[in-house]
Amino acid sequence: GDQIVMGGVLYFSEGSAELTAEAERQLVSIAQQIVGKPQKIEIRGHTTNRPLPSDSPYRDHWDLAFARCRATLDYLAGLGLEPRRMRLTSAANYEPMHTGADPTELAKNSRVEVFLLGETVDDYARPDQAQSPTNSLSPPAARATP
């Protein structure tokens, strides 16, 4: 579907699918922008093209990108957004934001993009299943500290 410019980009440490404190803050802000809107939400995962370490828990870049999407979905769902509104897609290392040799810029390829689509959940529901999305957010779960 068509993309609507609303959402944002979250950055991850290379090889990791763990949300940073900054990414969590961004997700709260994104959730506040999109709560109550009927559109579907796309969460698209990306990675760098560098090989994963041999001890990586991920089979390949596809798995890593999907794990980033899943972590993002879980956090948004924890804020009260309905998972049925979300679509996870993975581009892995095939849609880099940056190319070249600058390691600072290349690190920005480890990301997830969150944006609204030009389609609604109800576009895919049977008439007896059509419902409006939730219109309130829950506070984020307390962050565990070591």
Tab-separated table of C-alpha atoms in Angstrom, residues 9-77:
chain	number	residue	atom	x	y	z
A	9	VAL	CA	13.408	5.346	12.055
A	10	LEU	CA	14.895	3.419	14.976
A	11	TYR	CA	18.570	2.528	15.045
A	12	PHE	CA	20.055	-0.670	16.475
A	13	SER	CA	23.538	-1.739	17.419
A	14	GLU	CA	24.981	-3.818	14.633
A	15	GLY	CA	24.120	-7.487	15.087
A	16	SER	CA	21.543	-6.720	17.808
A	17	ALA	CA	17.751	-6.759	17.896
A	18	GLU	CA	17.539	-5.169	21.352
A	19	LEU	CA	15.742	-1.847	21.555
A	20	THR	CA	17.848	0.928	23.039
A	21	ALA	CA	16.426	3.395	25.560
A	22	GLU	CA	16.420	6.013	22.773
A	23	ALA	CA	14.477	3.668	20.449
A	24	GLU	CA	11.925	3.072	23.212
A	25	ARG	CA	11.494	6.839	23.664
A	26	GLN	CA	10.998	7.189	19.914
A	27	LEU	CA	8.407	4.405	19.908
A	28	VAL	CA	6.400	6.177	22.611
A	29	SER	CA	6.429	9.307	20.443
A	30	ILE	CA	5.494	7.355	17.300
A	31	ALA	CA	2.677	5.580	19.161
A	32	GLN	CA	1.282	8.944	20.264
A	33	GLN	CA	1.245	10.074	16.609
A	34	ILE	CA	-0.566	7.018	15.272
A	35	VAL	CA	-2.890	5.897	18.072
A	36	GLY	CA	-6.533	6.014	17.028
A	37	LYS	CA	-5.757	6.247	13.332
A	38	PRO	CA	-7.256	3.454	11.214
A	39	GLN	CA	-4.275	2.803	8.936
A	40	LYS	CA	-2.110	-0.277	9.057
A	41	ILE	CA	1.398	0.206	10.417
A	42	GLU	CA	4.392	-1.206	8.578
A	43	ILE	CA	7.518	-2.117	10.499
A	44	ARG	CA	10.396	-2.747	8.073
A	45	GLY	CA	13.668	-4.231	9.299
A	46	HIS	CA	17.114	-3.594	7.836
A	47	THR	CA	20.691	-4.665	8.540
A	48	THR	CA	24.187	-3.783	7.394
A	49	ASN	CA	25.798	-5.995	4.767
A	50	ARG	CA	28.706	-7.043	6.955
A	51	PRO	CA	28.798	-10.730	7.832
A	52	LEU	CA	27.201	-11.699	11.134
A	53	PRO	CA	29.606	-12.961	13.806
A	54	SER	CA	29.989	-16.728	13.965
A	55	ASP	CA	28.377	-16.737	17.439
A	56	SER	CA	25.351	-14.698	16.314
A	57	PRO	CA	21.985	-16.078	17.468
A	58	TYR	CA	20.638	-15.223	14.006
A	59	ARG	CA	20.969	-17.530	10.996
A	60	ASP	CA	21.320	-14.635	8.584
A	61	HIS	CA	20.457	-10.994	7.939
A	62	TRP	CA	16.802	-11.899	7.301
A	63	ASP	CA	16.462	-13.359	10.798
A	64	LEU	CA	18.156	-10.366	12.393
A	65	ALA	CA	15.971	-7.863	10.512
A	66	PHE	CA	12.842	-9.803	11.460
A	67	ALA	CA	13.914	-9.967	15.123
A	68	ARG	CA	14.234	-6.167	15.084
A	69	CYS	CA	10.730	-5.897	13.638
A	70	ARG	CA	9.365	-8.274	16.252
A	71	ALA	CA	10.971	-6.332	19.116
A	72	THR	CA	9.418	-3.146	17.721
A	73	LEU	CA	5.973	-4.744	17.331
A	74	ASP	CA	6.108	-6.151	20.870
A	75	TYR	CA	6.965	-2.746	22.320
A	76	LEU	CA	4.211	-0.957	20.371
A	77	ALA	CA	1.709	-3.644	21.382
